[in-house]
């Protein structure tokens, strides 16, 4: 089973208008490696027009992005209760 197939088994309760990941793009500008683009297991980070974009609604809540961000540009917290990922198969 491919990674995409496995991720499609999960369910997400999206807290519209209340993102649990915020990016400070001013701090990102001075980041050389931009590790967040490569470490997210769900592939949620991309760079568009020189800014880092995150599709937070599909977050697996692992915190890897926060751990590798040298610039502390990622403000990451768990979603509010009742929201976020619901794993259907481990």
Coordinates of N, CA, C and O in Angstrom, one line a residue, residues 5-90:
X5 N -2.2 6.1 -0.2 CA -3.3 5.2 0.1 C -3.5 5.1 1.7 O -4.6 5.1 2.2
X6 N -2.4 5.0 2.4 CA -2.4 4.9 3.8 C -3.0 6.2 4.4 O -3.8 6.2 5.4
X7 N -2.5 7.3 3.9 CA -3.0 8.6 4.4 C -4.5 8.8 4.2 O -5.2 9.4 5.0
X8 N -5.0 8.3 3.1 CA -6.4 8.4 2.7 C -7.3 7.6 3.7 O -8.5 7.8 3.7
X9 N -6.7 6.7 4.5 CA -7.5 6.0 5.4 C -7.9 6.8 6.6 O -8.9 6.5 7.3
X10 N -7.1 7.9 6.9 CA -7.3 8.7 8.0 C -8.5 9.7 7.8 O -8.8 10.0 6.6
X11 N -9.1 10.1 8.9 CA -10.2 11.1 8.8 C -9.7 12.4 9.5 O -9.0 12.3 10.5
X12 N -10.1 13.5 9.0 CA -9.7 14.8 9.6 C -10.9 15.6 9.9 O -11.8 15.8 9.1
X13 N -11.0 16.0 11.2 CA -12.0 17.0 11.6 C -11.4 18.3 11.6 O -10.6 18.7 12.5
X14 N -11.6 19.1 10.6 CA -11.0 20.4 10.3 C -11.7 21.5 11.1 O -12.9 21.6 11.0
X15 N -10.9 22.2 11.9 CA -11.4 23.4 12.6 C -11.3 24.6 11.8 O -10.3 25.3 11.9
X16 N -12.2 24.8 10.9 CA -12.2 25.9 9.9 C -12.0 27.2 10.6 O -12.6 27.5 11.6
X17 N -11.1 28.0 10.0 CA -10.8 29.3 10.6 C -9.9 29.3 11.8 O -9.6 30.4 12.4
X18 N -9.5 28.2 12.3 CA -8.6 28.1 13.5 C -7.4 27.2 13.2 O -7.3 26.1 13.7
X19 N -6.5 27.7 12.4 CA -5.3 26.9 12.1 C -4.4 26.6 13.3 O -4.3 27.5 14.1
X20 N -3.9 25.4 13.4 CA -3.1 25.1 14.5 C -1.6 25.2 14.2 O -0.7 25.0 15.0
X21 N -1.3 25.6 12.9 CA 0.0 25.8 12.4 C 0.1 27.2 11.8 O -0.7 27.4 10.8
X22 N 0.9 28.1 12.3 CA 1.1 29.4 11.7 C 2.6 29.6 11.3 O 3.5 29.1 12.1
X23 N 2.8 30.2 10.2 CA 4.2 30.4 9.7 C 4.6 31.9 9.7 O 3.8 32.7 9.3
X24 N 5.7 32.2 10.3 CA 6.2 33.5 10.3 C 7.2 33.6 9.1 O 8.4 33.2 9.2
X25 N 6.7 34.1 8.0 CA 7.5 34.1 6.7 C 8.7 35.1 6.8 O 9.6 34.9 6.0
X26 N 8.6 36.1 7.7 CA 9.7 37.0 7.8 C 11.0 36.2 8.4 O 12.1 36.4 7.9
X27 N 10.7 35.3 9.3 CA 11.8 34.5 9.8 C 12.3 33.5 8.8 O 13.5 33.1 8.7
X28 N 11.4 33.0 8.0 CA 11.7 31.9 7.0 C 12.7 32.5 5.9 O 13.4 31.7 5.3
X29 N 12.6 33.8 5.7 CA 13.4 34.4 4.6 C 14.9 34.2 4.9 O 15.7 34.1 3.9
X30 N 15.3 34.1 6.1 CA 16.7 33.9 6.4 C 17.1 32.5 6.7 O 18.2 32.2 7.0
X31 N 16.2 31.6 6.4 CA 16.5 30.1 6.6 C 17.1 29.6 5.3 O 16.5 29.6 4.2
X32 N 18.2 29.0 5.4 CA 18.9 28.4 4.3 C 18.3 27.0 3.9 O 17.9 26.9 2.7
X33 N 18.3 26.0 4.8 CA 17.9 24.7 4.4 C 16.3 24.5 4.1 O 15.9 23.7 3.4
X34 N 15.5 25.4 4.8 CA 14.1 25.2 4.7 C 13.7 23.8 4.9 O 13.0 23.2 4.0
X35 N 14.1 23.2 6.0 CA 13.9 21.8 6.3 C 12.4 21.4 6.3 O 12.0 20.3 6.0
X36 N 11.5 22.3 6.6 CA 10.1 22.0 6.7 C 9.5 21.5 5.4 O 8.6 20.7 5.4
X37 N 10.2 21.9 4.3 CA 9.7 21.5 3.0 C 10.0 20.0 2.7 O 9.3 19.4 1.8
X38 N 10.8 19.4 3.5 CA 11.3 18.0 3.2 C 10.9 17.0 4.3 O 10.9 15.8 4.0
X39 N 10.7 17.5 5.5 CA 10.5 16.5 6.6 C 9.1 16.1 6.9 O 8.9 15.1 7.6
X40 N 8.1 16.9 6.5 CA 6.7 16.6 6.8 C 6.3 15.3 6.2 O 6.3 15.1 5.0
X41 N 5.9 14.3 7.0 CA 5.6 13.0 6.4 C 4.3 13.0 5.6 O 4.1 12.2 4.7
X42 N 3.5 14.0 5.7 CA 2.3 14.2 4.9 C 2.5 15.1 3.7 O 1.7 15.3 2.9
X43 N 3.7 15.7 3.6 CA 4.1 16.6 2.5 C 3.2 17.8 2.4 O 2.8 18.3 1.3
X44 N 3.0 18.4 3.6 CA 2.0 19.6 3.6 C 2.7 20.9 3.3 O 2.0 21.9 3.1
X45 N 4.0 21.0 3.3 CA 4.7 22.3 3.2 C 5.1 22.5 1.7 O 5.6 21.5 1.1
X46 N 5.0 23.7 1.2 CA 5.5 24.1 -0.1 C 5.9 25.5 -0.1 O 5.7 26.3 0.9
X47 N 6.7 25.9 -1.1 CA 7.1 27.3 -1.2 C 6.5 27.9 -2.4 O 6.6 27.3 -3.5
X48 N 5.8 29.0 -2.3 CA 5.1 29.6 -3.3 C 5.4 31.1 -3.3 O 5.2 31.8 -2.3
X49 N 5.9 31.6 -4.4 CA 6.3 33.1 -4.5 C 7.2 33.5 -3.3 O 7.0 34.6 -2.8
X50 N 8.1 32.6 -2.9 CA 9.1 33.0 -1.9 C 8.6 32.8 -0.5 O 9.3 33.2 0.5
X51 N 7.3 32.3 -0.3 CA 6.8 32.2 1.0 C 6.5 30.7 1.3 O 6.1 30.0 0.4
X52 N 6.6 30.3 2.5 CA 6.3 28.9 2.9 C 4.8 28.8 3.2 O 4.2 29.6 4.0
X53 N 4.2 27.8 2.6 CA 2.7 27.6 2.8 C 2.6 26.2 3.4 O 3.2 25.3 3.0
X54 N 1.6 26.1 4.3 CA 1.3 24.8 4.9 C -0.2 24.5 4.8 O -1.0 25.4 5.1
X55 N -0.5 23.3 4.4 CA -1.9 22.9 4.3 C -2.2 22.2 5.6 O -2.3 21.0 5.7
X56 N -2.5 23.0 6.6 CA -2.6 22.5 8.0 C -3.7 21.5 8.2 O -3.7 20.7 9.2
X57 N -4.7 21.5 7.4 CA -5.9 20.7 7.6 C -5.6 19.2 7.5 O -6.3 18.4 8.0
X58 N -4.5 18.8 6.8 CA -4.1 17.5 6.6 C -3.0 17.0 7.6 O -2.3 16.0 7.3
X59 N -2.7 17.8 8.6 CA -1.6 17.6 9.5 C -1.8 16.2 10.3 O -2.9 15.9 10.8
X60 N -0.7 15.5 10.4 CA -0.7 14.2 11.2 C -0.4 14.4 12.6 O -0.3 13.5 13.4
X61 N -0.1 15.7 13.0 CA 0.1 16.1 14.4 C 1.4 15.4 15.0 O 1.4 15.1 16.2
X62 N 2.4 15.3 14.2 CA 3.6 14.6 14.7 C 4.6 15.7 15.3 O 5.5 15.3 16.1
X63 N 4.5 16.9 14.9 CA 5.4 18.0 15.4 C 6.8 18.0 14.8 O 7.6 18.8 15.2
X64 N 7.0 17.2 13.7 CA 8.3 17.2 13.1 C 8.7 18.5 12.6 O 9.9 18.9 12.7
X65 N 7.8 19.2 12.0 CA 8.1 20.5 11.4 C 8.6 21.5 12.4 O 9.6 22.2 12.2
X66 N 8.0 21.5 13.6 CA 8.4 22.4 14.7 C 9.8 22.0 15.2 O 10.6 22.9 15.5
X67 N 10.1 20.7 15.2 CA 11.3 20.2 15.8 C 12.5 20.6 14.9 O 13.6 20.8 15.4
X68 N 12.3 20.6 13.5 CA 13.5 20.9 12.6 C 13.6 22.4 12.3 O 14.6 22.7 11.6
X69 N 12.7 23.2 12.7 CA 12.7 24.6 12.3 C 13.8 25.4 13.2 O 13.5 25.7 14.3
X70 N 14.9 25.6 12.6 CA 16.0 26.3 13.3 C 15.7 27.8 13.6 O 16.2 28.3 14.6
X71 N 14.8 28.4 12.9 CA 14.4 29.8 13.0 C 13.3 30.0 14.0 O 12.9 31.1 14.2
X72 N 12.7 28.9 14.4 CA 11.5 29.0 15.3 C 10.4 29.8 14.6 O 9.6 30.6 15.3
X73 N 10.2 29.6 13.3 CA 9.3 30.3 12.5 C 7.9 29.6 12.5 O 6.9 30.2 11.9
X74 N 7.8 28.4 13.0 CA 6.6 27.7 13.0 C 5.9 27.7 14.4 O 6.5 27.2 15.4
X75 N 4.8 28.3 14.4 CA 4.0 28.3 15.7 C 3.0 27.1 15.6 O 2.0 27.2 14.8
X76 N 3.3 26.0 16.2 CA 2.6 24.7 16.1 C 2.0 24.4 17.5 O 2.7 24.4 18.5
X77 N 0.7 24.0 17.5 CA 0.1 23.5 18.7 C -0.9 22.5 18.3 O -1.3 22.4 17.1
X78 N -1.4 21.7 19.2 CA -2.4 20.7 18.9 C -3.7 21.4 18.6 O -4.0 22.4 19.1
X79 N -4.5 20.8 17.7 CA -5.8 21.4 17.4 C -6.7 21.3 18.7 O -6.4 20.5 19.6
X80 N -7.7 22.1 18.7 CA -8.6 22.1 19.8 C -9.3 20.8 19.9 O -9.4 20.0 19.0
X81 N -9.8 20.5 21.1 CA -10.4 19.2 21.4 C -11.5 18.9 20.4 O -12.3 19.7 20.1
X82 N -11.5 17.6 19.9 CA -12.5 17.2 18.9 C -12.1 17.4 17.5 O -12.9 17.0 16.6
X83 N -11.0 18.1 17.3 CA -10.6 18.4 15.9 C -9.2 17.8 15.7 O -8.5 17.3 16.6
X84 N -8.8 17.7 14.4 CA -7.6 17.1 14.0 C -7.7 15.8 13.4 O -8.8 15.4 12.9
X85 N -6.7 15.0 13.4 CA -6.6 13.7 12.7 C -7.3 12.6 13.6 O -7.2 12.6 14.8
X86 N -8.0 11.7 12.9 CA -8.5 10.5 13.5 C -7.9 9.3 12.7 O -8.2 9.1 11.5
X87 N -7.0 8.6 13.4 CA -6.3 7.5 12.7 C -7.3 6.3 12.6 O -7.9 5.9 13.6
X88 N -7.4 5.8 11.4 CA -8.3 4.6 11.2 C -7.5 3.3 11.1 O -8.1 2.3 11.2
X89 N -6.2 3.4 10.8 CA -5.4 2.2 10.8 C -4.0 2.6 11.2 O -3.4 3.5 10.6
X90 N -3.4 1.9 12.1 CA -2.1 2.2 12.6 C -1.0 1.8 11.8 O -0.1 2.3 11.4

